[in-house]
Structure formats: C-alpha cells, structure tokens
XYZ file of C-alpha atoms in Angstrom:
337
model
C 0.001 -0.004 -0.125
C 1.261 3.647 -1.095
C 2.524 5.351 1.878
C 1.892 2.472 4.368
C 4.201 -0.201 6.374
C 3.267 -2.982 9.074
C 4.555 -2.465 12.295
C 5.097 -5.347 14.805
C 6.012 -9.191 14.582
C 4.788 -12.177 13.232
C 5.720 -15.645 14.575
C 5.631 -18.706 12.058
C 2.606 -20.380 12.161
C 0.340 -17.338 13.120
C -1.159 -14.365 11.099
C -0.664 -11.331 12.795
C -1.680 -7.648 11.545
C 0.286 -4.947 12.860
C -1.013 -1.037 13.207
C -1.183 0.518 9.612
C 0.420 3.825 9.699
C 0.580 6.337 6.877
C 3.886 8.099 5.940
C 4.629 11.843 5.634
C 2.770 12.686 2.158
C 5.124 14.033 -0.322
C 4.378 17.439 -1.086
C 3.546 17.979 -5.124
C 4.339 21.156 -7.001
C 1.557 21.149 -9.650
C 3.825 23.695 -11.720
C 6.285 20.902 -11.751
C 3.568 18.662 -13.525
C 3.787 18.012 -17.436
C 0.494 18.870 -18.252
C 0.799 22.064 -16.496
C 3.856 22.833 -18.352
C 2.421 22.180 -21.417
C -0.635 24.628 -20.548
C 1.505 27.190 -19.722
C 3.222 27.202 -22.955
C 0.312 26.959 -25.087
C -1.385 30.092 -23.042
C 2.080 32.017 -23.552
C 2.195 30.915 -27.471
C -1.563 32.389 -27.583
C -0.437 35.599 -25.669
C 2.540 36.138 -28.169
C 0.258 35.667 -31.299
C -2.153 38.082 -29.985
C 0.220 40.584 -29.577
C 1.873 39.917 -33.036
C -1.671 40.045 -34.597
C -2.514 43.430 -32.524
C 0.725 44.893 -33.749
C 0.316 43.960 -37.455
C -3.293 45.411 -37.787
C -1.977 48.498 -36.102
C 0.755 48.915 -38.755
C -1.855 48.203 -41.575
C -4.397 50.558 -39.893
C -1.693 53.530 -39.842
C -0.292 52.584 -43.683
C -4.191 52.348 -44.702
C -4.662 55.969 -43.164
C -1.847 57.548 -44.493
C -2.501 56.298 -47.654
C -6.346 57.601 -47.261
C -5.042 60.886 -46.407
C -2.509 61.089 -49.409
C -5.397 60.292 -51.550
C -7.431 63.051 -50.019
C -4.762 65.782 -50.208
C -4.160 64.842 -53.726
C -7.660 65.035 -54.942
C -8.028 68.349 -52.856
C -11.072 67.417 -50.608
C -8.794 66.684 -47.498
C -9.844 68.717 -44.216
C -6.163 70.635 -44.268
C -7.366 72.155 -47.587
C -10.193 73.990 -45.754
C -9.734 77.372 -43.788
C -12.023 78.493 -41.073
C -11.886 82.640 -41.739
C -13.615 84.758 -38.916
C -12.811 88.383 -37.857
C -13.078 90.152 -34.816
C -12.745 93.701 -35.610
C -14.909 96.359 -33.759
C -15.313 97.434 -30.090
C -17.406 94.561 -29.178
C -14.514 92.442 -29.368
C -12.665 94.441 -26.803
C -10.649 92.180 -24.583
C -12.458 89.597 -25.851
C -10.739 89.172 -29.403
C -8.024 86.620 -27.689
C -10.131 84.361 -26.025
C -12.670 84.034 -29.235
C -9.213 83.806 -31.178
C -8.217 80.971 -28.972
C -11.701 78.950 -28.751
C -11.762 78.929 -32.885
C -7.692 77.798 -32.945
C -8.480 74.992 -30.739
C -11.397 73.788 -33.075
C -9.214 73.763 -36.202
C -6.818 72.204 -34.410
C -8.873 69.155 -32.958
C -10.731 68.697 -36.392
C -7.519 69.146 -38.368
C -7.923 72.298 -40.752
C -6.541 75.646 -40.600
C -7.906 78.992 -39.223
C -7.302 82.380 -40.073
C -8.482 85.992 -38.748
C -8.945 89.428 -40.824
C -7.191 91.139 -38.080
C -3.913 89.294 -38.433
C -4.218 89.546 -42.203
C -4.701 93.341 -42.405
C -1.551 94.092 -40.304
C 0.602 91.643 -42.348
C 2.457 92.971 -44.753
C 2.469 89.484 -46.841
C -0.752 90.013 -47.265
C -1.397 93.467 -48.733
C -0.562 92.022 -52.297
C -3.740 89.899 -51.996
C -6.091 91.945 -50.159
C -8.402 94.021 -52.338
C -7.900 97.909 -51.886
C -10.205 99.369 -49.023
C -11.420 102.886 -50.130
C -12.232 103.173 -46.468
C -16.225 103.593 -47.381
C -17.072 99.751 -46.269
C -15.969 100.495 -42.280
C -15.609 96.546 -40.774
C -18.791 95.472 -42.269
C -19.836 92.665 -44.661
C -17.423 93.771 -47.516
C -14.380 92.663 -45.365
C -15.829 89.242 -45.439
C -15.625 88.499 -49.158
C -12.373 90.854 -48.819
C -10.811 87.877 -46.959
C -11.949 84.733 -48.517
C -10.757 86.129 -52.006
C -7.414 87.216 -50.497
C -7.255 83.360 -49.155
C -7.932 81.661 -52.349
C -5.458 84.027 -54.269
C -2.446 83.587 -52.321
C -2.990 79.922 -51.570
C -2.232 79.523 -55.541
C 0.673 81.875 -55.852
C 1.844 82.410 -52.314
C 5.507 80.982 -51.081
C 3.499 78.181 -48.921
C 2.197 76.861 -52.105
C -0.891 75.797 -50.238
C -3.854 74.743 -52.425
C -7.128 75.850 -50.308
C -9.894 74.175 -51.685
C -12.624 75.692 -49.466
C -13.064 78.384 -46.829
C -15.721 78.209 -43.798
C -16.748 81.566 -42.838
C -17.895 82.192 -39.443
C -18.790 85.231 -37.699
C -16.492 86.615 -34.851
C -19.260 86.302 -32.259
C -19.455 82.804 -32.727
C -18.519 79.775 -30.327
C -17.049 76.626 -31.436
C -17.394 73.028 -30.150
C -14.788 70.622 -31.386
C -16.865 67.610 -29.945
C -20.157 68.359 -31.813
C -20.901 65.732 -34.305
C -22.999 68.120 -36.837
C -19.566 69.253 -38.010
C -19.208 65.829 -40.186
C -22.618 66.301 -41.322
C -22.144 69.931 -42.395
C -19.214 69.030 -44.024
C -20.888 66.136 -45.947
C -23.574 68.433 -47.327
C -21.095 71.577 -47.959
C -18.828 69.241 -50.418
C -21.675 68.958 -52.610
C -21.952 72.389 -53.512
C -19.604 75.771 -54.138
C -21.731 77.715 -51.790
C -23.765 77.012 -48.535
C -25.619 78.809 -46.396
C -28.297 78.639 -43.656
C -31.390 80.488 -42.562
C -32.839 81.699 -39.225
C -36.534 83.262 -38.323
C -35.496 86.482 -40.499
C -34.260 84.538 -43.308
C -31.008 83.648 -44.871
C -28.297 84.375 -42.114
C -24.555 84.891 -43.682
C -22.852 84.108 -40.216
C -21.668 81.022 -41.432
C -20.702 80.432 -45.079
C -19.224 77.589 -47.084
C -17.478 78.920 -50.437
C -15.458 76.440 -52.292
C -13.145 77.637 -55.023
C -14.776 77.656 -58.248
C -16.098 80.301 -61.300
C -19.425 80.531 -59.247
C -17.466 81.929 -56.289
C -15.245 83.778 -58.102
C -17.979 85.509 -59.753
C -19.598 86.239 -56.223
C -16.712 87.216 -54.452
C -16.029 90.349 -57.461
C -19.445 91.233 -57.343
C -19.648 91.427 -53.452
C -16.193 93.435 -53.608
C -17.343 95.510 -56.601
C -20.302 97.151 -54.203
C -19.677 100.700 -52.867
C -19.759 101.722 -49.378
C -21.400 99.652 -46.603
C -23.940 96.684 -47.183
C -25.672 94.446 -45.711
C -24.599 90.707 -47.637
C -27.931 88.944 -46.554
C -29.962 91.830 -47.954
C -27.751 91.391 -51.207
C -28.063 87.573 -51.615
C -32.038 87.661 -51.315
C -31.871 90.533 -53.961
C -29.735 88.703 -56.423
C -31.280 85.076 -55.848
C -34.627 85.613 -54.083
C -36.083 82.257 -54.405
C -34.528 80.941 -57.476
C -30.928 79.943 -56.003
C -28.782 78.521 -58.602
C -27.731 74.680 -58.541
C -24.239 75.685 -57.363
C -25.644 77.073 -53.933
C -27.494 75.322 -51.057
C -29.604 77.124 -48.965
C -30.536 74.951 -45.852
C -34.022 75.586 -44.775
C -34.307 76.264 -40.997
C -34.908 72.925 -39.575
C -31.760 71.915 -41.370
C -29.440 75.009 -40.473
C -28.750 73.264 -37.037
C -26.027 71.065 -38.451
C -24.222 74.637 -39.526
C -25.037 76.849 -36.627
C -27.525 77.133 -33.467
C -28.524 79.589 -31.151
C -28.930 79.806 -27.374
C -32.467 80.571 -25.783
C -34.473 82.071 -27.219
C -33.534 79.706 -30.503
C -36.750 78.656 -32.221
C -35.653 75.528 -34.398
C -32.257 76.185 -33.891
C -31.861 75.064 -30.426
C -28.071 73.857 -29.653
C -27.542 70.331 -28.759
C -24.544 67.739 -27.917
C -23.936 67.467 -31.345
C -23.826 71.263 -32.171
C -20.653 72.473 -33.472
C -20.865 76.087 -33.837
C -23.019 78.416 -31.527
C -23.688 81.966 -32.986
C -24.500 85.152 -31.051
C -25.969 87.307 -33.833
C -26.347 91.233 -33.407
C -24.956 90.897 -29.651
C -23.256 93.703 -27.492
C -20.428 93.309 -26.067
C -22.001 92.641 -22.503
C -23.691 89.835 -24.080
C -21.043 88.519 -25.621
C -19.118 88.518 -22.294
C -22.348 86.729 -20.463
C -22.072 84.347 -23.110
C -18.321 83.459 -22.878
C -18.757 82.950 -19.195
C -21.580 80.859 -19.441
C -19.655 78.384 -22.104
C -16.633 78.608 -19.975
C -18.520 77.695 -16.536
C -20.659 75.235 -18.711
C -23.700 76.523 -17.261
C -26.265 79.442 -18.569
C -27.187 80.877 -15.021
C -24.742 84.033 -16.071
C -26.736 84.945 -18.559
C -29.974 84.312 -16.865
C -29.168 86.034 -13.759
C -28.416 89.028 -15.591
C -31.056 89.342 -17.733
C -33.567 88.774 -14.970
C -32.008 91.552 -13.222
C -32.402 93.978 -16.297
C -35.677 93.018 -16.422
C -36.635 93.736 -13.062
C -34.743 97.056 -13.047
C -36.853 98.021 -16.559
C -39.831 96.762 -15.030
C -39.323 99.277 -11.634
C -38.163 102.259 -14.187
C -40.838 101.831 -16.332
C -43.248 102.048 -13.822
C -41.294 104.669 -11.857
C -41.002 107.217 -14.992
C -43.970 108.758 -15.962
C -42.361 110.837 -19.253
C -42.044 106.964 -20.447
C -38.068 107.499 -21.285
C -37.285 104.412 -19.505
C -40.065 102.585 -21.186
C -38.524 103.187 -24.497
C -35.131 102.222 -23.176
C -36.405 98.794 -22.085
C -38.437 98.218 -24.960
C -35.407 98.988 -27.269
C -33.831 95.662 -25.551
C -34.337 92.342 -26.794
C -35.273 89.888 -23.923
C-alpha cells in the first residue's frame, strides 16, 4: 500500500496484523507537472500570437490611414485644405478677441483644418498684395468677409507656402465652436456637394456661417461683392440677387436643417443647440452680451446670462413704472429679452 507499512512481529504459523501507519505525504508542486507546463506554454504562445497580430493590425491601419489622407490631399478634398475664417474687428470684441480666437484655434486644431483671422491679415505685409484695396467706405462691415476669402484663395495659389486651399468656412466673430460636435461631419458632407452653402433663421438667410468652395461660381460671387460701394448688408444683397431662385451651385439650408451649420442659445426657435452642435452663433450681441455668453460656455452653465437678464428685466420694470414721461419705457422696449 502506498505510504503504509506493517509494524509488529509475526511468528511462524500465526497471522498477526500490526497497526497501519500512514507515512508523511510527499508535497507535489503542480507547476512541475508535465500537463501544467504544457498548458502554460500554450497560453504564452497564444498571448504572443495575439500581440503580434495586434501590432500587425495597427501597422496596417496606420498605413491605410496615411494612404487615405494622401489620396484626399491629392484630390483636394482633405480637411487640411479647408480654412476656417473669421473676424473680430470692432469695439464689441475689445478684450474678448484673444478668447474667441483661442476657441476657434482649438477647434481648427482638433478637427484638422486651418484657421485665419482678418485682424491678423490686415496688419501683415505678406497679405497686402492679395487683399483688395479698401477705399474706407466699407468700415468693418460685411464687405471685408469677401475681401478676406478672395485673398485666401489668391495667396494659396501663388503664395510662397504653395497651399492649395479648396474651401473656406466663414463664421462670424461672435461665434463659439465646439470640436466634439458631431454635426461638423454632417456639415462637411453637405457642403462638399456644392460651391456655396448658407443657412437660414427666423429672419431669413443668415450669413453668419458660409461655405465657399473654390470655383468659377464663387469667383464671380466674390467679385460681385467686392465691387459694391460703401457699407451694405450681404444678406440683403444675396436675397436681392437670388430671391427664391437660388442657382444649382448653391445650397440654402432650411431653418430645420440649419442646425448642422450653426445653432442658437435661448430663445432659439428651430435652431436650439444640442450636444451635437459645433458652432453656436450669437448674432447682433453687444459686448456685455458676449461676455455673459462666453462666461456661460467657460462655466458650462447658463446661469450667468439668466441671472443678468433677470436683473435687467426687473430694473426695467421698476423704472418703467416709476418714469411717468416714458423715457425708461422706451429704453427697455429697445432691448431684446
């Protein structure tokens, strides 16, 4: 018997069984067993194969991505060929310009496009030969949008950087961008099918955001704007030129689809911002309004704007009742709540 022995004496002719004593069991290390070593070797081989396959897949993926990006660059549809253009000229951007520029730069960097600002171009000698001459009659109004876009297209062909810009996305300076907004991809998908894209709001077309792709149609449109004298409203001009008969090269988004291009804070009608929005536009806002909106965005809340608006309405109501001559009534009526 394994681990046992007979203890005692046995005499001839007699059967005597001694006490059965179990010996100390021998400790067996399972890791020393052949089956365990084989299993461990198999597991190590499987892990090694998985690591090699993973590295190969990553390498193939990187090479494939590089190939796609190279094809996109050669075909002129890659995102690096797109420029985000904006302007922060004017008193309402005083001490806010740097914050708004930084926001747009971060967006451009994260989505992989370039960004340019009119305020930087007008003081740069390298751009002077490409910016259309300004006779001083246009102020800082809409004319300068098209002056800037024309210069970007012109310099990208003959400039020393040899960058072939295929499209410009214009957004007004009083806009705030969100690089995580999925609507950016939808916007690009729609925009790449046309030469010119513009959205609408409750007042009609809104030129706070425009897509302009390098084409004969855009060349003619830019020249048409640049030849206009004095200050003008580009939205009014576009309506007068095209009305309801927009050409095939242009896409005018209805208000229920404009949300992929720009959104609004409250009150927002059909353009309310969502977690998919990439561009919130604050049109016709004064400097104090921009300060409140920027603070809201920085603090991820709308309590700043709501609190200030509530205080303003309360003060207006008190002054309105207290002023018999109606002066404060007229002041408060002029504010948009």
